[in-house]
GROMACS .gro file of C-alpha atoms in nm:
model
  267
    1UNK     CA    1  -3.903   2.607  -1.769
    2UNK     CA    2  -3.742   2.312  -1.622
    3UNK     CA    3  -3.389   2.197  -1.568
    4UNK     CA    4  -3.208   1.844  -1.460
    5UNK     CA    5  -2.904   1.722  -1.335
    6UNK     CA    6  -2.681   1.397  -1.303
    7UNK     CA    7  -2.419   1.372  -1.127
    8UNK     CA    8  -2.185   1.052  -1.161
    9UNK     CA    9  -1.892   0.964  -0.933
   10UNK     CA   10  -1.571   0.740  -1.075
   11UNK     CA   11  -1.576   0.542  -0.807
   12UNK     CA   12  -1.799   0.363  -0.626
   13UNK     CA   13  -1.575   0.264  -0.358
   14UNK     CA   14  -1.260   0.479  -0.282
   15UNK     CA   15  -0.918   0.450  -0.090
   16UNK     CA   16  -0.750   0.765   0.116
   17UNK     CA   17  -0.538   0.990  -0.112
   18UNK     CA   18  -0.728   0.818  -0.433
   19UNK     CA   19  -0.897   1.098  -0.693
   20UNK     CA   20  -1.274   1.067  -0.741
   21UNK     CA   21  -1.362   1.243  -1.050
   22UNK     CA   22  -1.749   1.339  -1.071
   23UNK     CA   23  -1.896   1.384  -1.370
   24UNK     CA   24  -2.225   1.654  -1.418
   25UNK     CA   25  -2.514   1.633  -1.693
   26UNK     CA   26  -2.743   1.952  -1.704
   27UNK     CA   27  -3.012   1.948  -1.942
   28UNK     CA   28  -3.303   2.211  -2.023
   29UNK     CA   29  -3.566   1.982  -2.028
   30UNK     CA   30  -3.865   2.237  -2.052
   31UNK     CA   31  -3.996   2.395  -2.335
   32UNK     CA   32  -3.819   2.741  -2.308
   33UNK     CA   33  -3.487   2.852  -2.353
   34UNK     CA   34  -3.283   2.818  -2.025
   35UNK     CA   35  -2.970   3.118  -1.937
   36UNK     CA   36  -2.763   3.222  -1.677
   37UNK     CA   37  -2.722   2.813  -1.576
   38UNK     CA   38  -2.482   2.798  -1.310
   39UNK     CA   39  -2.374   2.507  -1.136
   40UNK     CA   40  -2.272   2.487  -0.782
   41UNK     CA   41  -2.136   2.171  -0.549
   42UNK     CA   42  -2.176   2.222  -0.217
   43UNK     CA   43  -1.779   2.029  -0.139
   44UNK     CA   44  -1.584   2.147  -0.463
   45UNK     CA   45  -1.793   2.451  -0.582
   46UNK     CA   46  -1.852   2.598  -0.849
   47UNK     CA   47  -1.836   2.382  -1.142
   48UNK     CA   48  -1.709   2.472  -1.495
   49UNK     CA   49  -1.976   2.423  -1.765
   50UNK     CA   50  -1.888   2.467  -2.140
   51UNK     CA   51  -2.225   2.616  -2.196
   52UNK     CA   52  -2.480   2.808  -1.982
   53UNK     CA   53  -2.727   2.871  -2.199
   54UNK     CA   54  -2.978   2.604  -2.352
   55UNK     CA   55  -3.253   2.540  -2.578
   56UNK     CA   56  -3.525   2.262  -2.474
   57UNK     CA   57  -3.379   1.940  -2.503
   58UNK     CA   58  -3.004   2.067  -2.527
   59UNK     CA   59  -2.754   1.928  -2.221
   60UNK     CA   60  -2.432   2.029  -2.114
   61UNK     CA   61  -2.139   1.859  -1.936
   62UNK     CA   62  -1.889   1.967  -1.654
   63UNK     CA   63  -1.647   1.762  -1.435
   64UNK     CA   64  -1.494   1.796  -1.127
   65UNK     CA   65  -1.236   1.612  -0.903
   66UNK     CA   66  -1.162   1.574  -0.537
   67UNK     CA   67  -0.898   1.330  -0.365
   68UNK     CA   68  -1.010   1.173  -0.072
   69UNK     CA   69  -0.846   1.276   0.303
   70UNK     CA   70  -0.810   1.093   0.578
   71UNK     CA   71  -1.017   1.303   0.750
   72UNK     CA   72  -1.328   1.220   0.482
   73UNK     CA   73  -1.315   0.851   0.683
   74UNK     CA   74  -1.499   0.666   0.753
   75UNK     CA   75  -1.730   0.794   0.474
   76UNK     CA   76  -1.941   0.779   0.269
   77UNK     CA   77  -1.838   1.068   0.096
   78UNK     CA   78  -2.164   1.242  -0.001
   79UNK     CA   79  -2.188   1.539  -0.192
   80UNK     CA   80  -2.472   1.758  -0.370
   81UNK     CA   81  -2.500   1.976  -0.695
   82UNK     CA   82  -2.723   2.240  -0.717
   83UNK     CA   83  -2.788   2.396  -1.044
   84UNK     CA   84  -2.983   2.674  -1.165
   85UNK     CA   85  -3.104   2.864  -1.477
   86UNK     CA   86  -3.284   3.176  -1.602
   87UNK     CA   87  -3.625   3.117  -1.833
   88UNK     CA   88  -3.727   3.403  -2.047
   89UNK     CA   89  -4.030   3.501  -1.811
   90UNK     CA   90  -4.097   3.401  -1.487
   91UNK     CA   91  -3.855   3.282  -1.144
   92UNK     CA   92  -3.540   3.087  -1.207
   93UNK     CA   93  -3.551   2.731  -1.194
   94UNK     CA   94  -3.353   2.460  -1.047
   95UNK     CA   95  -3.229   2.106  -0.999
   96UNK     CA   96  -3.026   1.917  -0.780
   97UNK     CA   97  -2.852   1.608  -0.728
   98UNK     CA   98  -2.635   1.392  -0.500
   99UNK     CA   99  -2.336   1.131  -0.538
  100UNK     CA  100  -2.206   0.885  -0.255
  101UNK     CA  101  -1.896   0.720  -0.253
  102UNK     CA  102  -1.843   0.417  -0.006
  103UNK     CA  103  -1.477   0.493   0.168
  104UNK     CA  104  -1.256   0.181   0.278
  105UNK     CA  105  -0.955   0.241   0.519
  106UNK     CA  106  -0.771  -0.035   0.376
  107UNK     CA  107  -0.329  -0.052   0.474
  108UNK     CA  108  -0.096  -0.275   0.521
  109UNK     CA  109   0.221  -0.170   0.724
  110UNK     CA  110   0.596  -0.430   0.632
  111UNK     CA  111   0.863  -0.541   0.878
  112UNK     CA  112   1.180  -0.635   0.727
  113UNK     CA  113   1.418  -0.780   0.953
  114UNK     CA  114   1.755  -1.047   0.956
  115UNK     CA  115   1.925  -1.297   1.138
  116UNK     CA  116   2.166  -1.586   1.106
  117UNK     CA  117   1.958  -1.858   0.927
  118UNK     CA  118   1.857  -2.125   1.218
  119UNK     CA  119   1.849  -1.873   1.486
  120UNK     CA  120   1.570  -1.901   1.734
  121UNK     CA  121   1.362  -1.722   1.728
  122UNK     CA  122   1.365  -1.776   1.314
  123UNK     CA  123   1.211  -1.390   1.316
  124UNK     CA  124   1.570  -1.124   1.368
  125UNK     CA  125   1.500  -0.798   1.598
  126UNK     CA  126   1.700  -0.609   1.392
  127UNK     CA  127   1.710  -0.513   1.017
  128UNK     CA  128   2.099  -0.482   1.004
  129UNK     CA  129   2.351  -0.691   1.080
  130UNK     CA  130   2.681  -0.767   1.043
  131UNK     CA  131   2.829  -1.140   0.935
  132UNK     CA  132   3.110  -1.337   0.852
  133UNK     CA  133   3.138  -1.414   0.451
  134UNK     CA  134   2.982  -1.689   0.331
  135UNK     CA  135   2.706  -1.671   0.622
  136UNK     CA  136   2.376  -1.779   0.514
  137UNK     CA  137   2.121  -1.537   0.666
  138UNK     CA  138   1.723  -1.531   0.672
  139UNK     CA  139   1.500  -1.300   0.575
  140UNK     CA  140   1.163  -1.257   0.772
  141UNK     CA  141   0.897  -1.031   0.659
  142UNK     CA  142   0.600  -0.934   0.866
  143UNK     CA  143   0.310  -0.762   0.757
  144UNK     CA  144   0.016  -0.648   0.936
  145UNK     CA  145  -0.327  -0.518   0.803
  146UNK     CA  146  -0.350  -0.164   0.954
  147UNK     CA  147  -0.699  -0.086   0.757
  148UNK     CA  148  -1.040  -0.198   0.898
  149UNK     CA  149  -1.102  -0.454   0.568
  150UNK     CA  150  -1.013  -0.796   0.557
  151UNK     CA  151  -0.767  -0.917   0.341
  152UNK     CA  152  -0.769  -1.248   0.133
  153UNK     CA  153  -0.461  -1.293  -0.131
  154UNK     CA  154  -0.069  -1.189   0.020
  155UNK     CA  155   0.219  -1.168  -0.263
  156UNK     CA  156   0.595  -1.112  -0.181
  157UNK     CA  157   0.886  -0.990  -0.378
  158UNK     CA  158   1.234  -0.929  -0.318
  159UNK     CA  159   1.437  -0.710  -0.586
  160UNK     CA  160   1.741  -0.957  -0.476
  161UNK     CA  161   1.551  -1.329  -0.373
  162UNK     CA  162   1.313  -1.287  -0.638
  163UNK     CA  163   0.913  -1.355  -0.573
  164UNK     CA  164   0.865  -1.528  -0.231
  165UNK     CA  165   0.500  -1.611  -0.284
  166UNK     CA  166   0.219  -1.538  -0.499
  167UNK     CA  167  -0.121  -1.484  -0.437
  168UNK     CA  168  -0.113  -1.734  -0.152
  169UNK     CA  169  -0.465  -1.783  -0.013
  170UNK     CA  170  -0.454  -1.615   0.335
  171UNK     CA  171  -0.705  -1.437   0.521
  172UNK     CA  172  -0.564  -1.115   0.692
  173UNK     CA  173  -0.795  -0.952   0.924
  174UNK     CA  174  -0.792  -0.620   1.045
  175UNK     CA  175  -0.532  -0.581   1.292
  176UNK     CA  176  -0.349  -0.905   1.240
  177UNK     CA  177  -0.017  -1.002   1.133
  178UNK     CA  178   0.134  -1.265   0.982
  179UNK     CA  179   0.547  -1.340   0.786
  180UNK     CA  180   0.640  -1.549   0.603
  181UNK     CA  181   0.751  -1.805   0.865
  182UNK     CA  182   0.454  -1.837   0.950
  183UNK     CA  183   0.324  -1.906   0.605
  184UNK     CA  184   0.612  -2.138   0.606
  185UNK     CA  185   0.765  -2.014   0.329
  186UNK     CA  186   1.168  -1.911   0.410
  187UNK     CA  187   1.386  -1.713   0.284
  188UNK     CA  188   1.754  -1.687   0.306
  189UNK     CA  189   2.036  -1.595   0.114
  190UNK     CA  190   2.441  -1.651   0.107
  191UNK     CA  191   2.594  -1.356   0.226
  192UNK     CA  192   2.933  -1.282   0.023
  193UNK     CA  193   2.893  -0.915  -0.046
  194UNK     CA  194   2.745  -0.626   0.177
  195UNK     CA  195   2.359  -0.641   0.032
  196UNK     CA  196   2.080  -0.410   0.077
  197UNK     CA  197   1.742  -0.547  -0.053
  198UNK     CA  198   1.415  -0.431  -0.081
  199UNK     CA  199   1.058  -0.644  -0.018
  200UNK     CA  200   0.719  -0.541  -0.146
  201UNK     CA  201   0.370  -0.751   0.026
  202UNK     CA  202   0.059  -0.691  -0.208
  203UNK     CA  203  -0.262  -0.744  -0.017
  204UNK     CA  204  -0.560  -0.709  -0.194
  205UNK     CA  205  -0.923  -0.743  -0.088
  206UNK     CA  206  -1.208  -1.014  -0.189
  207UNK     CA  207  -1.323  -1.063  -0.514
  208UNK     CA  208  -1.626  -0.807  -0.639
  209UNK     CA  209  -1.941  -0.814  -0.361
  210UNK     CA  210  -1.763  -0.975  -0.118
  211UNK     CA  211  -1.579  -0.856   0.193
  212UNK     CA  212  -1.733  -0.590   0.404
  213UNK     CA  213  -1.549  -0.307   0.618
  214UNK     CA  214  -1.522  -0.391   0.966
  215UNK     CA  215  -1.704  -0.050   1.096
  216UNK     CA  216  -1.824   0.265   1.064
  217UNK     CA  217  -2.000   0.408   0.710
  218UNK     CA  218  -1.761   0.195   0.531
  219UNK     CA  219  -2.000  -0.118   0.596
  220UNK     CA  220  -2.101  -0.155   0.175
  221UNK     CA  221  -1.989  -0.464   0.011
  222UNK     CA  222  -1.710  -0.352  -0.184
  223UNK     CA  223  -1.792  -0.319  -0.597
  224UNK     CA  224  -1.401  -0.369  -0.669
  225UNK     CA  225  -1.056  -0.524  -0.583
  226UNK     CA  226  -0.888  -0.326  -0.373
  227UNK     CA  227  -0.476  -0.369  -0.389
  228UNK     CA  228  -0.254  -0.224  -0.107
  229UNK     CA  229   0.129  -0.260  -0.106
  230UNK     CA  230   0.406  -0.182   0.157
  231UNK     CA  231   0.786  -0.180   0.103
  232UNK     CA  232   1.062  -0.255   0.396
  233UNK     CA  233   1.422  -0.303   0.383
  234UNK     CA  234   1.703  -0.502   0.517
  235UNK     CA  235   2.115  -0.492   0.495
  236UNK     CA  236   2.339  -0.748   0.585
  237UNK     CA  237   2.739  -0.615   0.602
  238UNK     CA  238   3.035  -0.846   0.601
  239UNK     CA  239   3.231  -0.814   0.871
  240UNK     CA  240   3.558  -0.641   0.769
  241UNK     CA  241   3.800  -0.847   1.037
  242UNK     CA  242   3.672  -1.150   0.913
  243UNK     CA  243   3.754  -1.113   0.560
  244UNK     CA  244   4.050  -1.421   0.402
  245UNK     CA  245   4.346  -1.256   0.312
  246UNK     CA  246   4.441  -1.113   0.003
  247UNK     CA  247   4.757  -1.161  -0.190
  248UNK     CA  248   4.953  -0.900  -0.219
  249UNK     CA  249   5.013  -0.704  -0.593
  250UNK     CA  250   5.372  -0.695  -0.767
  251UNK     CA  251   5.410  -0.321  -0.645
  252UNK     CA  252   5.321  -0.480  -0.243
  253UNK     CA  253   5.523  -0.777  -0.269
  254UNK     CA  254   5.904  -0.698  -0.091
  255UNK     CA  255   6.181  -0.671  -0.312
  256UNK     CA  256   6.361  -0.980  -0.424
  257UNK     CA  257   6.723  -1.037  -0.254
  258UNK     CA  258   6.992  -0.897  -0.531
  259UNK     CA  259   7.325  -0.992  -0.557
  260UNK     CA  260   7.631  -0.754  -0.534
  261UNK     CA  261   7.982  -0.859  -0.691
  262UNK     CA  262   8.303  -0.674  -0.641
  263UNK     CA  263   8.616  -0.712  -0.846
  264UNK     CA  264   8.871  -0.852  -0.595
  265UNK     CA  265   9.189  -0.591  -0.592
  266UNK     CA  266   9.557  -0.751  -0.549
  267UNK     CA  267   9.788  -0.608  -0.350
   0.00000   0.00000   0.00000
């Protein structure tokens, strides 16, 4: 008898905390019929197939899934099926076969922070702050690439300013930072109302076979576009002594002076 087996990842290329399902194809390709066909993965185990026995020529199909950890860096990811079946007479056979998948510690980490607008430096140290009405403030936002690829296109959105930038051209290397100052793209905003908003930077990676990881395993040309987003916050609050005054309701305002008239009495 004789056996075969495939095994196909999802991925080719795979992020931390991304799912890598692995698809299995066992087929009897002796002349006998094969039983007992177990399949076994030496990282996920055993693997679920809907048949285990099989006539010559006949294949069957099982999939499994894995998520990638932190600790599977820098990769690759390699893993290796075994399977095995019974023939009528004679030893069992068997088969195996092996799937890598290239791992890419790509991350970007976002700074949010706020100052008067014109300040110096333009860049706030703080992420709160507190201003009179009608203030115009600026927004700086700071990104840095915290995985070991290099990254080519940077996108920025605020849920209150609106999109900052697009897929601006802008090489990020690993370990380098950049805001949007420095693209020279400001931001800023009149301040009437306490405001809380919320940015989101979108990095993603070259186009298909370009960029290479900066070390480890991970050095494959990557096969796809990798897209990695970070979120930071800022609030500006209004100063409460500086509000203008407020007139005052009907049921505020002081009474108005009333008149009093008493008959005059003769004596």
């Amino acid at each position: 008898g004789s056996i075969t087996v495939n095994k196909v990842p999802s991925l080719d290329v795979a992020l931390v905390g991304e799912t890598v399902t692995y698809t299995y194809v066992v087929r009897n390709n002796g002349s006998v019929t094969l039983s007992n066909i177990v399949a076994v993965d030496d990282k996920l185990g055993n693997i679920s197939l809907p048949f285990t026995t099989l006539i010559p020529g006949q294949e069957t199909f099982g999939i499994a899934s894995a998520t990638v950890q932190a600790g599977d860096l820098p990769g690759p990811l390699v893993n290796t099926v075994i399977v095995t079946g019974t023939p009528p007479v004679g030893p069992d056979v068997s088969a195996s076969a092996q799937a890598s998948v290239a791992l890419v510690n790509a991350g970007i980490s976002l700074v949010k922070t706020v100052a008067l607008d014109g300040a110096n430096p333009a860049c706030g140290a703080t992420s709160t702050i507190t201003v009179a009405p009608g203030a115009v403030v600026a927004y700086c936002y700071t990104v840095t690439n915290t995985g070991d690829v290099t990254l080519i296109s940077q996108s920025l959105t605020d849920d209150q300013l609106g999109e900052i930038f697009a897929a601006r051209a802008f090489t990020l290397a690993p370990g380098q930072s950049i805001s949007n100052i420095e693209l020279g793209v400001p931001a800023t905003a009149t301040i009437n109302a306490e405001t809380t908003n919320v940015a989101t930077w979108t990095a993603q990676t070259a186009d298909m076979g370009g960029v290479q990881a900066a070390s480890g395993a991970s050095d494959a040309q990557l096969l796809r576009v990798i897209t990695v987003q970070a979120t930071a916050t800022a609030t500006v609050q209004i100063d409460p002594n500086l509000l203008p005054p407020t007139a005052l309701d009907e049921s505020s305002e002081p009474a108005r002076m009333q008149h009093i008239y008493l008959p005059l009495l003769e004596r």
